[in-house]
Amino acid sequence: MKGTYVATSLAGVGAVGGASALYFYKGGDSVETLRSKFAGALIEDTETTIWDAKWDALKKGSVNGDNENLKLALSKKDGNSEQEGKDALKRGCKELYESPFKNREDKNFLDFKSYCAKNNKEKAGGSELIAKVDTDEGWGTKWTNLKSHQGDIDSELEDIKKKDTTSQEAERKKEIKAWCEKVASELFELESVRYKNFVTYCKP
């Protein structure tokens, strides 16, 4: 028999809206919400630059899940209703924050990741990567630093580090840049080794 989710307020927890919620499945088992699982990725009301970026992304995209406010927001992408669309986007995201996290293929989670949550680049301050071209000397500096890296390192970045071949330095810079671009757009989840390496090797 299919159960029901009941939201219980947890005052003073998390970002955006103050109170958080824990959902209880009928029968007493607690269920993680998107807020509790991805607390560090939630967008504050005051982070207007990020909200504007999410609005632009929504206008170019589509809604996968069943959140009515996100659907309403998308319907406002044309014409003179932009503010209504932005407001509906925020409402929809706040509703998703309190919804259960089911799995990473869940349609509402996909909407959360695309339109309601910070990626690694946004979490790290939103500035661009070192340079748009891999021949820039900034990438060369990062490659030099990576070769002598000590401590924890992301497995993909470690694979690049192991290719310490002077004759292929240009290739290594391309690989670091490609890794940075990939990680920049990933959902921020926690202060992981991957995220810390991103800040170290991808930011100016």
PDB file of C-alpha atoms in Angstrom:
ATOM      1  CA  MET A   1       0.000   0.000   0.000  1.00  0.00           C
ATOM      2  CA  LYS A   2       1.367   3.404  -0.950  1.00  0.00           C
ATOM      3  CA  GLY A   3       2.033   5.650   2.029  1.00  0.00           C
ATOM      4  CA  THR A   4       1.821   9.392   2.489  1.00  0.00           C
ATOM      5  CA  TYR A   5       4.403  12.030   3.302  1.00  0.00           C
ATOM      6  CA  VAL A   6       3.601  14.355   6.210  1.00  0.00           C
ATOM      7  CA  ALA A   7       5.741  17.471   6.717  1.00  0.00           C
ATOM      8  CA  THR A   8       6.827  18.463  10.213  1.00  0.00           C
ATOM      9  CA  SER A   9       8.411  21.874  10.720  1.00  0.00           C
ATOM     10  CA  LEU A  10      11.901  22.110  12.175  1.00  0.00           C
ATOM     11  CA  ALA A  11      12.334  25.747  13.159  1.00  0.00           C
ATOM     12  CA  GLY A  12      15.656  27.453  12.637  1.00  0.00           C
ATOM     13  CA  VAL A  13      17.178  24.884  10.314  1.00  0.00           C
ATOM     14  CA  GLY A  14      18.670  25.545   6.899  1.00  0.00           C
ATOM     15  CA  ALA A  15      18.564  28.388   4.404  1.00  0.00           C
ATOM     16  CA  VAL A  16      15.795  30.104   2.483  1.00  0.00           C
ATOM     17  CA  GLY A  17      12.678  30.584   4.493  1.00  0.00           C
ATOM     18  CA  GLY A  18      14.128  29.855   7.943  1.00  0.00           C
ATOM     19  CA  ALA A  19      12.308  26.709   8.980  1.00  0.00           C
ATOM     20  CA  SER A  20      13.018  23.337   7.482  1.00  0.00           C
ATOM     21  CA  ALA A  21      10.895  20.242   7.300  1.00  0.00           C
ATOM     22  CA  LEU A  22      11.351  16.554   7.789  1.00  0.00           C
ATOM     23  CA  TYR A  23       8.942  14.303   5.958  1.00  0.00           C
ATOM     24  CA  PHE A  24       7.577  11.227   7.673  1.00  0.00           C
ATOM     25  CA  TYR A  25       6.329   8.308   5.697  1.00  0.00           C
ATOM     26  CA  LYS A  26       3.093   6.826   6.987  1.00  0.00           C
ATOM     27  CA  GLY A  27       4.354   4.194   9.346  1.00  0.00           C
ATOM     28  CA  GLY A  28       6.983   6.337  11.062  1.00  0.00           C
ATOM     29  CA  ASP A  29      10.077   6.129   8.849  1.00  0.00           C
ATOM     30  CA  SER A  30      11.800   9.489   8.377  1.00  0.00           C
ATOM     31  CA  VAL A  31      12.622  10.582   4.832  1.00  0.00           C
ATOM     32  CA  GLU A  32      15.338  13.009   3.771  1.00  0.00           C
ATOM     33  CA  THR A  33      14.213  16.214   2.128  1.00  0.00           C
ATOM     34  CA  LEU A  34      16.096  18.061  -0.574  1.00  0.00           C
ATOM     35  CA  ARG A  35      16.744  20.755   2.030  1.00  0.00           C
ATOM     36  CA  SER A  36      18.339  18.401   4.524  1.00  0.00           C
ATOM     37  CA  LYS A  37      20.397  16.474   1.956  1.00  0.00           C
ATOM     38  CA  PHE A  38      21.629  19.440  -0.077  1.00  0.00           C
ATOM     39  CA  ALA A  39      21.564  22.213   2.529  1.00  0.00           C
ATOM     40  CA  GLY A  40      24.688  23.907   1.194  1.00  0.00           C
ATOM     41  CA  ALA A  41      23.238  24.248  -2.303  1.00  0.00           C
ATOM     42  CA  LEU A  42      20.059  26.128  -1.402  1.00  0.00           C
ATOM     43  CA  ILE A  43      19.757  29.648  -2.782  1.00  0.00           C
ATOM     44  CA  GLU A  44      19.088  32.504  -0.350  1.00  0.00           C
ATOM     45  CA  ASP A  45      16.435  35.101  -1.187  1.00  0.00           C
ATOM     46  CA  THR A  46      19.145  37.770  -1.351  1.00  0.00           C
ATOM     47  CA  GLU A  47      21.278  35.937  -3.935  1.00  0.00           C
ATOM     48  CA  THR A  48      19.670  37.731  -6.852  1.00  0.00           C
ATOM     49  CA  THR A  49      22.473  37.077  -9.337  1.00  0.00           C
ATOM     50  CA  ILE A  50      22.069  33.329  -8.906  1.00  0.00           C
ATOM     51  CA  TRP A  51      18.273  33.547  -9.101  1.00  0.00           C
ATOM     52  CA  ASP A  52      18.605  35.537 -12.329  1.00  0.00           C
ATOM     53  CA  ALA A  53      20.881  32.830 -13.738  1.00  0.00           C
ATOM     54  CA  LYS A  54      18.364  30.131 -12.789  1.00  0.00           C
ATOM     55  CA  TRP A  55      15.567  32.142 -14.389  1.00  0.00           C
ATOM     56  CA  ASP A  56      17.584  32.377 -17.609  1.00  0.00           C
ATOM     57  CA  ALA A  57      18.206  28.621 -17.472  1.00  0.00           C
ATOM     58  CA  LEU A  58      14.502  27.904 -16.987  1.00  0.00           C
ATOM     59  CA  LYS A  59      13.550  30.111 -19.932  1.00  0.00           C
ATOM     60  CA  LYS A  60      15.809  28.005 -22.145  1.00  0.00           C
ATOM     61  CA  GLY A  61      14.767  24.696 -20.614  1.00  0.00           C
ATOM     62  CA  SER A  62      11.735  22.685 -19.594  1.00  0.00           C
ATOM     63  CA  VAL A  63      10.102  21.438 -16.399  1.00  0.00           C
ATOM     64  CA  ASN A  64      10.519  17.717 -15.795  1.00  0.00           C
ATOM     65  CA  GLY A  65       8.519  17.269 -12.605  1.00  0.00           C
ATOM     66  CA  ASP A  66       5.075  18.153 -11.334  1.00  0.00           C
ATOM     67  CA  ASN A  67       5.703  21.401  -9.454  1.00  0.00           C
ATOM     68  CA  GLU A  68       2.961  23.789 -10.525  1.00  0.00           C
ATOM     69  CA  ASN A  69       4.871  26.953  -9.632  1.00  0.00           C
ATOM     70  CA  LEU A  70       7.783  25.961 -11.849  1.00  0.00           C
ATOM     71  CA  LYS A  71       5.337  25.275 -14.673  1.00  0.00           C
ATOM     72  CA  LEU A  72       3.760  28.677 -14.048  1.00  0.00           C
ATOM     73  CA  ALA A  73       7.183  30.323 -14.082  1.00  0.00           C
ATOM     74  CA  LEU A  74       8.020  28.736 -17.421  1.00  0.00           C
ATOM     75  CA  SER A  75       4.743  29.977 -18.883  1.00  0.00           C
ATOM     76  CA  LYS A  76       5.826  33.545 -18.065  1.00  0.00           C
ATOM     77  CA  LYS A  77       9.085  33.431 -20.022  1.00  0.00           C
ATOM     78  CA  ASP A  78       7.661  35.482 -22.904  1.00  0.00           C
ATOM     79  CA  GLY A  79       5.900  38.813 -22.776  1.00  0.00           C
ATOM     80  CA  ASN A  80       5.815  41.315 -19.925  1.00  0.00           C
ATOM     81  CA  SER A  81       5.457  38.894 -17.017  1.00  0.00           C
ATOM     82  CA  GLU A  82       9.112  38.340 -16.119  1.00  0.00           C
ATOM     83  CA  GLN A  83       8.759  39.334 -12.463  1.00  0.00           C
ATOM     84  CA  GLU A  84       5.774  37.024 -12.081  1.00  0.00           C
ATOM     85  CA  GLY A  85       7.879  34.260 -13.562  1.00  0.00           C
ATOM     86  CA  LYS A  86      10.796  34.929 -11.214  1.00  0.00           C
ATOM     87  CA  ASP A  87       8.475  34.996  -8.201  1.00  0.00           C
ATOM     88  CA  ALA A  88       6.863  31.712  -9.247  1.00  0.00           C
ATOM     89  CA  LEU A  89      10.321  30.181  -9.710  1.00  0.00           C
ATOM     90  CA  LYS A  90      11.275  31.081  -6.139  1.00  0.00           C
ATOM     91  CA  ARG A  91       8.011  29.697  -4.775  1.00  0.00           C
ATOM     92  CA  GLY A  92       8.453  26.480  -6.699  1.00  0.00           C
ATOM     93  CA  CYS A  93      12.016  26.053  -5.511  1.00  0.00           C
ATOM     94  CA  LYS A  94      11.061  26.599  -1.883  1.00  0.00           C
ATOM     95  CA  GLU A  95       8.399  23.928  -2.273  1.00  0.00           C
ATOM     96  CA  LEU A  96      10.954  21.556  -3.735  1.00  0.00           C
ATOM     97  CA  TYR A  97      13.335  22.264  -0.852  1.00  0.00           C
ATOM     98  CA  GLU A  98      10.791  20.733   1.523  1.00  0.00           C
ATOM     99  CA  SER A  99       9.967  17.759  -0.706  1.00  0.00           C
ATOM    100  CA  PRO A 100      11.386  14.252  -0.178  1.00  0.00           C
ATOM    101  CA  PHE A 101      14.619  13.278  -1.906  1.00  0.00           C
ATOM    102  CA  LYS A 102      13.774  10.057  -3.724  1.00  0.00           C
ATOM    103  CA  ASN A 103      16.678   9.419  -6.084  1.00  0.00           C
ATOM    104  CA  ARG A 104      18.838  11.225  -8.616  1.00  0.00           C
ATOM    105  CA  GLU A 105      16.622  10.202 -11.520  1.00  0.00           C
ATOM    106  CA  ASP A 106      13.503  11.670  -9.911  1.00  0.00           C
ATOM    107  CA  LYS A 107      12.025  14.383 -12.131  1.00  0.00           C
ATOM    108  CA  ASN A 108      11.550  16.844  -9.291  1.00  0.00           C
ATOM    109  CA  PHE A 109      15.186  16.350  -8.277  1.00  0.00           C
ATOM    110  CA  LEU A 110      16.266  17.123 -11.848  1.00  0.00           C
ATOM    111  CA  ASP A 111      14.324  20.398 -11.685  1.00  0.00           C
ATOM    112  CA  PHE A 112      15.834  21.163  -8.280  1.00  0.00           C
ATOM    113  CA  LYS A 113      19.337  20.611  -9.626  1.00  0.00           C
ATOM    114  CA  SER A 114      18.767  22.717 -12.750  1.00  0.00           C
ATOM    115  CA  TYR A 115      16.768  25.646 -11.413  1.00  0.00           C
ATOM    116  CA  CYS A 116      16.858  25.719  -7.614  1.00  0.00           C
ATOM    117  CA  ALA A 117      20.344  24.818  -6.420  1.00  0.00           C
ATOM    118  CA  LYS A 118      23.866  26.199  -6.602  1.00  0.00           C
ATOM    119  CA  ASN A 119      26.447  24.455  -8.691  1.00  0.00           C
ATOM    120  CA  ASN A 120      30.093  24.354  -7.626  1.00  0.00           C
ATOM    121  CA  LYS A 121      30.966  27.505  -9.537  1.00  0.00           C
ATOM    122  CA  GLU A 122      28.119  29.452  -7.937  1.00  0.00           C
ATOM    123  CA  LYS A 123      28.981  28.120  -4.491  1.00  0.00           C
ATOM    124  CA  ALA A 124      32.578  29.240  -4.937  1.00  0.00           C
ATOM    125  CA  GLY A 125      31.548  32.813  -5.651  1.00  0.00           C
ATOM    126  CA  GLY A 126      30.313  32.678  -9.211  1.00  0.00           C
ATOM    127  CA  SER A 127      33.371  34.196 -10.899  1.00  0.00           C
ATOM    128  CA  GLU A 128      34.688  32.724 -14.110  1.00  0.00           C
ATOM    129  CA  LEU A 129      37.393  30.106 -14.271  1.00  0.00           C
ATOM    130  CA  ILE A 130      41.013  31.143 -14.693  1.00  0.00           C
ATOM    131  CA  ALA A 131      40.729  31.715 -18.434  1.00  0.00           C
ATOM    132  CA  LYS A 132      38.588  30.653 -21.367  1.00  0.00           C
ATOM    133  CA  VAL A 133      41.538  29.465 -23.441  1.00  0.00           C
ATOM    134  CA  ASP A 134      43.705  26.573 -22.311  1.00  0.00           C
ATOM    135  CA  THR A 135      46.876  28.269 -23.591  1.00  0.00           C
ATOM    136  CA  ASP A 136      46.578  31.026 -20.976  1.00  0.00           C
ATOM    137  CA  GLU A 137      49.515  31.089 -18.558  1.00  0.00           C
ATOM    138  CA  GLY A 138      47.109  30.771 -15.621  1.00  0.00           C
ATOM    139  CA  TRP A 139      46.460  27.133 -16.534  1.00  0.00           C
ATOM    140  CA  GLY A 140      50.207  26.575 -16.731  1.00  0.00           C
ATOM    141  CA  THR A 141      50.561  27.815 -13.163  1.00  0.00           C
ATOM    142  CA  LYS A 142      47.809  25.479 -12.002  1.00  0.00           C
ATOM    143  CA  TRP A 143      49.480  22.548 -13.761  1.00  0.00           C
ATOM    144  CA  THR A 144      52.774  23.364 -12.039  1.00  0.00           C
ATOM    145  CA  ASN A 145      50.990  23.465  -8.688  1.00  0.00           C
ATOM    146  CA  LEU A 146      49.117  20.233  -9.384  1.00  0.00           C
ATOM    147  CA  LYS A 147      52.340  18.356 -10.109  1.00  0.00           C
ATOM    148  CA  SER A 148      53.528  19.091  -6.574  1.00  0.00           C
ATOM    149  CA  HIS A 149      50.128  18.643  -4.905  1.00  0.00           C
ATOM    150  CA  GLN A 150      50.217  17.056  -1.470  1.00  0.00           C
ATOM    151  CA  GLY A 151      47.184  15.775   0.403  1.00  0.00           C
ATOM    152  CA  ASP A 152      43.721  14.668  -0.654  1.00  0.00           C
ATOM    153  CA  ILE A 153      42.920  14.832  -4.336  1.00  0.00           C
ATOM    154  CA  ASP A 154      39.959  13.977  -6.556  1.00  0.00           C
ATOM    155  CA  SER A 155      40.512  10.731  -8.466  1.00  0.00           C
ATOM    156  CA  GLU A 156      40.022  12.335 -11.894  1.00  0.00           C
ATOM    157  CA  LEU A 157      42.443  15.129 -11.081  1.00  0.00           C
ATOM    158  CA  GLU A 158      44.911  12.583  -9.738  1.00  0.00           C
ATOM    159  CA  ASP A 159      44.812  10.789 -13.089  1.00  0.00           C
ATOM    160  CA  ILE A 160      45.893  14.043 -14.737  1.00  0.00           C
ATOM    161  CA  LYS A 161      48.621  14.580 -12.153  1.00  0.00           C
ATOM    162  CA  LYS A 162      50.084  11.140 -12.829  1.00  0.00           C
ATOM    163  CA  LYS A 163      50.696  12.132 -16.453  1.00  0.00           C
ATOM    164  CA  ASP A 164      53.633  14.306 -15.432  1.00  0.00           C
ATOM    165  CA  THR A 165      55.279  14.433 -18.848  1.00  0.00           C
ATOM    166  CA  THR A 166      57.095  17.641 -19.760  1.00  0.00           C
ATOM    167  CA  SER A 167      56.618  17.082 -23.482  1.00  0.00           C
ATOM    168  CA  GLN A 168      52.824  16.976 -23.071  1.00  0.00           C
ATOM    169  CA  GLU A 169      52.341  20.042 -20.891  1.00  0.00           C
ATOM    170  CA  ALA A 170      49.876  21.602 -23.340  1.00  0.00           C
ATOM    171  CA  GLU A 171      47.711  18.488 -23.123  1.00  0.00           C
ATOM    172  CA  ARG A 172      47.737  18.565 -19.333  1.00  0.00           C
ATOM    173  CA  LYS A 173      46.547  22.185 -19.304  1.00  0.00           C
ATOM    174  CA  LYS A 174      43.678  21.237 -21.615  1.00  0.00           C
ATOM    175  CA  GLU A 175      42.748  18.357 -19.313  1.00  0.00           C
ATOM    176  CA  ILE A 176      42.758  20.541 -16.191  1.00  0.00           C
ATOM    177  CA  LYS A 177      40.572  23.109 -17.951  1.00  0.00           C
ATOM    178  CA  ALA A 178      38.146  20.395 -19.116  1.00  0.00           C
ATOM    179  CA  TRP A 179      37.961  18.972 -15.573  1.00  0.00           C
ATOM    180  CA  CYS A 180      37.266  22.433 -14.175  1.00  0.00           C
ATOM    181  CA  GLU A 181      34.483  23.097 -16.682  1.00  0.00           C
ATOM    182  CA  LYS A 182      32.882  19.760 -15.855  1.00  0.00           C
ATOM    183  CA  VAL A 183      33.018  20.214 -12.081  1.00  0.00           C
ATOM    184  CA  ALA A 184      31.897  23.863 -12.280  1.00  0.00           C
ATOM    185  CA  SER A 185      28.431  22.868 -13.481  1.00  0.00           C
ATOM    186  CA  GLU A 186      27.923  19.996 -11.032  1.00  0.00           C
ATOM    187  CA  LEU A 187      25.512  20.343  -8.123  1.00  0.00           C
ATOM    188  CA  PHE A 188      27.271  21.490  -4.955  1.00  0.00           C
ATOM    189  CA  GLU A 189      26.802  18.782  -2.369  1.00  0.00           C
ATOM    190  CA  LEU A 190      29.308  19.349   0.418  1.00  0.00           C
ATOM    191  CA  GLU A 191      32.809  20.609   1.138  1.00  0.00           C
ATOM    192  CA  SER A 192      34.224  17.517  -0.536  1.00  0.00           C
ATOM    193  CA  VAL A 193      37.739  16.892  -1.793  1.00  0.00           C
ATOM    194  CA  ARG A 194      36.393  17.381  -5.316  1.00  0.00           C
ATOM    195  CA  TYR A 195      34.967  20.809  -4.445  1.00  0.00           C
ATOM    196  CA  LYS A 196      38.088  21.920  -2.558  1.00  0.00           C
ATOM    197  CA  ASN A 197      40.272  20.867  -5.485  1.00  0.00           C
ATOM    198  CA  PHE A 198      37.956  22.813  -7.791  1.00  0.00           C
ATOM    199  CA  VAL A 199      38.477  25.984  -5.747  1.00  0.00           C
ATOM    200  CA  THR A 200      42.245  25.425  -5.705  1.00  0.00           C
ATOM    201  CA  TYR A 201      42.820  24.581  -9.359  1.00  0.00           C
ATOM    202  CA  CYS A 202      40.007  26.298 -11.240  1.00  0.00           C
ATOM    203  CA  LYS A 203      39.486  29.691  -9.632  1.00  0.00           C
ATOM    204  CA  PRO A 204      41.649  32.776 -10.304  1.00  0.00           C
TER     205      PRO A 204
END
